[in-house]
């Protein structure tokens, strides 16, 4: 009887104490190598969320495809098996063909145009991407920079569109990027990012089309001889949260997470742009010939890119394409 009374008193005492909420553990995956601006932004995001929620949301970052490539991350986010990702959404067209509308060739040709078109929350690109991700149980919190994409290969210098003919190039799962290279006469191979370095090393593919930061930080340049700054696509990613996890947060937590994502995205963009020229210098120092096409060659590349626009308009929708063209004209002052 005495033991029962002691236990009862202890239970009452514990019930009277203030309850401390346990930390909500979460995982964040991405494909980027450690040291890449996107990886640094993901670490900033995790830190800000933990600090501003007083440790109630504790995010562990898994870089360098530790949780799988973008395709696997997209599937896991959609079903709630992973909580956060810094997603290269252009690789998720197997999930929904609208997720690479922003990869249409030559939407923008410089950062001033990029900022007006890609980083406009009211613009057609962010609206389309956010709405499409939402249909697949993912919430886009903010958008971050990947790169202007370039072409690397080990066969020959690519000085113009004619030089692309016959090259076997790895591309992400993007109909827009694939349409550009196929119109130029290249052979495209889709494969996840984690498999790319070995494929280049073994000659399974001749080349690939990531930009300076990813090509350097993922060490892809070590298996390549030539890099051409075609800037055929500007690549933007999304800081994304699983709807299942999102629905479990209260309004104050959602506000903290969203603001932290936006701050981290801005910092990642600034860091990536500041480092781009240094990455190119390091790629050159690694023995890769870096080629800047002439204005005439760039005009030729852009003309080929329009073939993809025409081919993919039925998929993306004529109204979306028309709105995007208006935004491009405005950004270029036309």
Coordinates of C-alpha atoms in Angstrom, one line a residue:
X1 CA 0.0 0.0 0.0
X2 CA 2.9 2.3 0.9
X3 CA 4.5 1.8 -2.5
X4 CA 1.2 2.5 -4.3
X5 CA 0.8 5.8 -2.4
X6 CA 4.4 6.8 -3.3
X7 CA 3.9 6.0 -6.9
X8 CA 0.6 7.9 -7.0
X9 CA 2.3 11.0 -5.5
X10 CA 5.1 10.8 -8.0
X11 CA 2.7 10.7 -10.8
X12 CA 0.8 13.7 -9.5
X13 CA 4.1 15.6 -9.1
X14 CA 5.2 14.8 -12.7
X15 CA 1.8 15.9 -14.1
X16 CA 2.2 19.2 -12.4
X17 CA 5.6 19.9 -13.9
X18 CA 5.7 21.9 -17.2
X19 CA 5.9 19.5 -20.2
X20 CA 8.8 20.1 -22.6
X21 CA 8.0 19.2 -26.2
X22 CA 10.4 16.7 -27.6
X23 CA 12.4 17.8 -30.7
X24 CA 10.9 16.9 -34.1
X25 CA 13.6 15.1 -35.9
X26 CA 13.7 15.6 -39.7
X27 CA 16.0 14.6 -42.6
X28 CA 17.0 16.8 -45.5
X29 CA 18.5 15.2 -48.6
X30 CA 20.2 16.6 -51.7
X31 CA 22.5 15.5 -54.5
X32 CA 25.1 18.3 -54.1
X33 CA 28.6 17.8 -52.9
X34 CA 29.8 19.2 -49.6
X35 CA 31.1 22.7 -50.2
X36 CA 28.7 23.5 -53.0
X37 CA 26.7 26.7 -52.4
X38 CA 23.5 24.6 -52.4
X39 CA 24.9 22.4 -49.7
X40 CA 26.0 25.4 -47.7
X41 CA 22.5 26.9 -48.0
X42 CA 21.0 23.6 -46.7
X43 CA 23.2 23.8 -43.7
X44 CA 22.2 27.4 -43.1
X45 CA 18.5 26.5 -43.4
X46 CA 18.9 23.6 -40.9
X47 CA 20.7 25.8 -38.4
X48 CA 18.2 28.7 -38.7
X49 CA 15.2 26.4 -38.2
X50 CA 16.8 24.7 -35.1
X51 CA 17.7 28.1 -33.6
X52 CA 14.4 29.8 -34.2
X53 CA 12.3 26.9 -33.0
X54 CA 14.5 26.5 -29.9
X55 CA 15.5 23.1 -31.0
X56 CA 11.9 21.8 -31.5
X57 CA 12.6 21.1 -35.2
X58 CA 16.0 19.5 -35.6
X59 CA 17.0 18.9 -39.2
X60 CA 19.9 16.6 -40.2
X61 CA 21.4 17.3 -43.7
X62 CA 22.4 14.4 -45.9
X63 CA 24.4 15.7 -48.8
X64 CA 25.9 14.1 -51.9
X65 CA 23.0 11.8 -52.7
X66 CA 23.2 9.9 -49.4
X67 CA 19.4 9.6 -49.4
X68 CA 19.3 9.0 -53.2
X69 CA 19.1 11.1 -56.3
X70 CA 16.5 13.8 -57.1
X71 CA 14.1 11.2 -58.5
X72 CA 14.2 9.1 -55.3
X73 CA 14.0 12.2 -53.1
X74 CA 11.0 13.4 -55.0
X75 CA 9.2 10.1 -54.5
X76 CA 10.1 10.0 -50.8
X77 CA 8.9 13.5 -50.2
X78 CA 5.7 12.8 -52.0
X79 CA 4.9 9.9 -49.8
X80 CA 6.3 11.5 -46.6
X81 CA 9.2 9.1 -46.2
X82 CA 11.7 12.1 -46.0
X83 CA 10.9 15.5 -44.6
X84 CA 12.9 18.1 -46.6
X85 CA 15.0 18.3 -49.7
X86 CA 16.9 20.8 -51.8
X87 CA 15.5 19.4 -55.0
X88 CA 16.7 19.8 -58.6
X89 CA 13.0 19.7 -59.7
X90 CA 13.9 19.6 -63.4
X91 CA 14.9 16.0 -62.8
X92 CA 11.3 15.0 -61.8
X93 CA 9.5 15.0 -65.1
X94 CA 8.8 11.3 -64.5
X95 CA 6.6 12.5 -61.7
X96 CA 5.0 15.4 -63.7
X97 CA 6.0 16.8 -67.1
X98 CA 5.4 20.4 -65.8
X99 CA 8.3 20.2 -63.4
X100 CA 10.8 21.2 -66.0
X101 CA 9.1 24.1 -67.7
X102 CA 11.8 26.4 -66.3
X103 CA 14.4 24.3 -68.3
X104 CA 13.2 25.6 -71.6
X105 CA 16.3 26.7 -73.5
X106 CA 17.5 30.4 -73.3
X107 CA 14.7 31.8 -71.1
X108 CA 17.3 34.1 -69.7
X109 CA 20.8 35.0 -70.8
X110 CA 22.1 36.9 -67.8
X111 CA 21.5 37.2 -64.1
X112 CA 19.5 40.4 -64.4
X113 CA 17.0 38.6 -66.5
X114 CA 17.1 35.5 -64.3
X115 CA 16.2 37.5 -61.2
X116 CA 13.2 39.1 -62.9
X117 CA 11.9 35.9 -64.4
X118 CA 12.9 33.0 -62.2
X119 CA 12.8 34.6 -58.8
X120 CA 9.5 36.3 -59.2
X121 CA 7.0 34.6 -56.8
X122 CA 4.1 35.9 -59.0
X123 CA 5.8 34.8 -62.2
X124 CA 4.6 31.9 -64.3
X125 CA 7.6 29.7 -63.5
X126 CA 7.3 29.7 -59.7
X127 CA 3.5 29.5 -59.8
X128 CA 3.6 26.5 -62.1
X129 CA 6.3 24.7 -60.2
X130 CA 4.8 25.4 -56.8
X131 CA 1.3 24.3 -57.9
X132 CA 2.6 21.2 -59.5
X133 CA 4.7 20.2 -56.5
X134 CA 1.6 20.7 -54.3
X135 CA -0.3 18.2 -56.4
X136 CA 2.3 15.7 -55.5
X137 CA 2.2 16.4 -51.7
X138 CA 5.3 18.7 -51.7
X139 CA 5.4 22.3 -50.5
X140 CA 7.9 24.6 -52.1
X141 CA 9.3 26.9 -49.5
X142 CA 11.8 28.9 -51.6
X143 CA 13.8 28.6 -54.8
X144 CA 17.6 28.5 -55.0
X145 CA 20.2 28.7 -57.8
X146 CA 22.0 25.8 -59.4
X147 CA 23.7 27.1 -62.5
X148 CA 23.7 28.3 -66.1
X149 CA 24.3 24.9 -67.6
X150 CA 27.3 24.2 -69.8
X151 CA 28.4 21.2 -72.0
X152 CA 31.4 19.1 -71.1
X153 CA 32.8 16.2 -73.0
X154 CA 35.9 14.1 -73.6
X155 CA 35.7 13.8 -77.4
X156 CA 36.3 17.2 -79.0
X157 CA 35.9 20.9 -78.4
X158 CA 32.3 22.2 -78.9
X159 CA 32.7 25.5 -80.6
X160 CA 29.3 25.6 -82.3
X161 CA 26.1 23.5 -82.7
X162 CA 27.6 21.3 -85.4
X163 CA 30.1 20.0 -82.9
X164 CA 27.3 18.6 -80.7
X165 CA 26.3 16.1 -83.4
X166 CA 26.9 12.5 -82.4
X167 CA 28.0 13.2 -78.9
X168 CA 26.5 10.9 -76.3
X169 CA 25.5 13.2 -73.4
X170 CA 24.0 12.4 -70.0
X171 CA 21.1 14.7 -69.2
X172 CA 18.8 14.9 -66.2
X173 CA 15.2 13.6 -66.6
X174 CA 14.2 16.8 -68.3
X175 CA 12.3 16.9 -71.6
X176 CA 13.4 20.5 -72.2
X177 CA 17.1 19.8 -71.9
X178 CA 16.7 16.6 -73.9
X179 CA 14.9 18.4 -76.7
X180 CA 17.7 20.9 -77.1
X181 CA 20.5 18.3 -77.5
X182 CA 18.5 16.0 -79.7
X183 CA 17.6 18.9 -82.0
X184 CA 21.3 19.6 -82.2
X185 CA 22.0 16.0 -83.2
X186 CA 23.4 14.7 -79.9
X187 CA 22.4 11.4 -78.4
X188 CA 21.0 11.8 -74.9
X189 CA 21.1 9.4 -72.0
X190 CA 19.1 10.0 -68.8
X191 CA 20.7 8.8 -65.6
X192 CA 20.6 9.8 -61.9
X193 CA 23.3 12.2 -60.7
X194 CA 25.0 9.6 -58.4
X195 CA 25.9 7.4 -61.4
X196 CA 27.3 10.2 -63.5
X197 CA 31.0 10.4 -62.5
X198 CA 31.6 6.6 -63.1
X199 CA 29.7 6.8 -66.4
X200 CA 32.0 9.6 -67.6
X201 CA 35.1 7.8 -66.3
X202 CA 34.2 4.6 -68.0
X203 CA 33.1 6.3 -71.3
X204 CA 29.5 5.1 -71.0
X205 CA 28.7 8.7 -72.0
X206 CA 31.0 11.3 -73.6
X207 CA 29.8 14.2 -71.6
X208 CA 27.2 16.0 -69.5
X209 CA 25.6 19.4 -69.1
X210 CA 26.0 20.7 -65.5
X211 CA 27.4 24.2 -64.9
X212 CA 30.6 25.3 -63.2
X213 CA 29.8 24.8 -59.6
X214 CA 28.4 21.3 -59.9
X215 CA 31.0 20.2 -62.5
X216 CA 33.7 21.3 -60.1
X217 CA 32.3 20.3 -56.7
X218 CA 31.2 16.9 -57.9
X219 CA 34.6 16.4 -59.5
X220 CA 33.1 15.7 -62.9
X221 CA 35.8 17.8 -64.6
X222 CA 38.3 15.1 -63.6
X223 CA 36.8 12.8 -66.3
X224 CA 36.4 15.5 -69.0
X225 CA 38.6 17.4 -71.5
X226 CA 36.4 20.2 -72.8
X227 CA 33.8 22.6 -71.4
X228 CA 31.7 24.9 -73.5
X229 CA 29.8 27.8 -71.8
X230 CA 26.6 27.4 -73.8
X231 CA 24.4 28.7 -71.0
X232 CA 21.6 26.8 -72.7
X233 CA 19.5 26.5 -69.6
X234 CA 19.4 28.3 -66.3
X235 CA 18.8 25.8 -63.6
X236 CA 16.8 26.6 -60.4
X237 CA 16.0 24.3 -57.6
X238 CA 13.3 24.2 -54.8
X239 CA 13.7 24.0 -51.1
X240 CA 10.9 21.5 -50.5
X241 CA 9.1 20.0 -47.5
X242 CA 6.8 16.9 -47.5
X243 CA 3.2 17.8 -47.0
X244 CA 2.9 15.1 -44.3
X245 CA 5.5 16.9 -42.2
X246 CA 4.2 20.3 -43.1
X247 CA 0.7 19.5 -41.9
X248 CA 2.1 18.5 -38.5
X249 CA 3.6 22.0 -37.9
X250 CA 1.7 24.8 -36.3
X251 CA 1.4 28.3 -37.9
X252 CA 4.3 29.8 -36.0
X253 CA 6.6 26.9 -37.0
X254 CA 5.5 27.1 -40.6
X255 CA 6.4 30.8 -40.6
X256 CA 9.9 30.1 -39.2
X257 CA 10.6 27.3 -41.6
X258 CA 9.5 29.4 -44.6
X259 CA 11.5 32.5 -43.7
X260 CA 14.5 30.3 -42.9
X261 CA 14.2 28.7 -46.4
X262 CA 14.0 32.1 -48.1
X263 CA 17.0 33.4 -46.2
X264 CA 19.1 30.3 -47.0
X265 CA 18.1 30.5 -50.7
X266 CA 19.2 34.1 -51.0
X267 CA 22.5 33.3 -49.3
X268 CA 23.0 30.3 -51.5
X269 CA 22.4 32.4 -54.7
X270 CA 24.9 35.1 -53.5
X271 CA 27.6 32.5 -52.7
X272 CA 27.1 30.6 -56.0
X273 CA 27.4 33.7 -58.1
X274 CA 30.5 34.9 -56.2
X275 CA 32.2 31.6 -56.7
X276 CA 31.4 30.9 -60.4
X277 CA 34.5 32.5 -61.9
X278 CA 36.7 30.7 -59.3
X279 CA 35.2 27.4 -60.2
X280 CA 35.9 28.0 -63.9
X281 CA 39.5 28.8 -63.0
X282 CA 39.9 25.6 -61.0
X283 CA 38.3 23.6 -63.8
X284 CA 40.9 25.1 -66.2
X285 CA 43.7 24.4 -63.8
X286 CA 42.5 20.8 -63.8
X287 CA 43.4 20.5 -67.4
X288 CA 40.0 21.2 -69.0
X289 CA 39.8 23.5 -72.0
X290 CA 37.0 26.1 -71.3
X291 CA 35.4 27.5 -74.4
X292 CA 33.3 30.6 -74.7
X293 CA 31.2 30.5 -77.9
X294 CA 31.2 33.4 -80.3
X295 CA 28.0 35.6 -80.5
X296 CA 27.3 33.9 -83.8
X297 CA 27.6 30.4 -82.3
X298 CA 25.4 31.5 -79.3
X299 CA 22.7 32.7 -81.7
X300 CA 22.8 29.3 -83.5
X301 CA 22.4 27.5 -80.1
X302 CA 19.5 29.7 -79.2
X303 CA 17.8 29.1 -82.6
X304 CA 18.1 25.3 -82.0
X305 CA 16.6 25.8 -78.5
X306 CA 13.4 27.2 -80.1
X307 CA 12.7 23.8 -81.6
X308 CA 12.1 22.5 -78.1
X309 CA 9.8 25.4 -77.3
X310 CA 7.6 24.5 -80.2
X311 CA 7.7 20.8 -79.5
X312 CA 6.9 21.1 -75.8
X313 CA 4.2 23.8 -76.0
X314 CA 1.4 21.2 -76.0
X315 CA 2.8 19.7 -72.8
X316 CA 3.4 22.9 -70.9
X317 CA 0.3 24.7 -72.3
X318 CA 0.0 27.5 -74.8
X319 CA -1.2 29.9 -72.1
X320 CA 1.7 29.3 -69.9
X321 CA 4.1 29.6 -72.8
X322 CA 2.5 32.9 -73.9
X323 CA 2.8 34.3 -70.4
X324 CA 6.4 33.2 -70.1
X325 CA 7.2 34.9 -73.4
X326 CA 5.7 38.2 -72.1
X327 CA 7.8 38.0 -69.0
X328 CA 10.9 37.3 -71.1
X329 CA 10.2 40.3 -73.3
X330 CA 9.7 42.6 -70.3
X331 CA 12.9 41.4 -68.7
X332 CA 14.8 42.1 -71.8
X333 CA 13.2 45.5 -72.3
X334 CA 11.6 44.6 -75.5

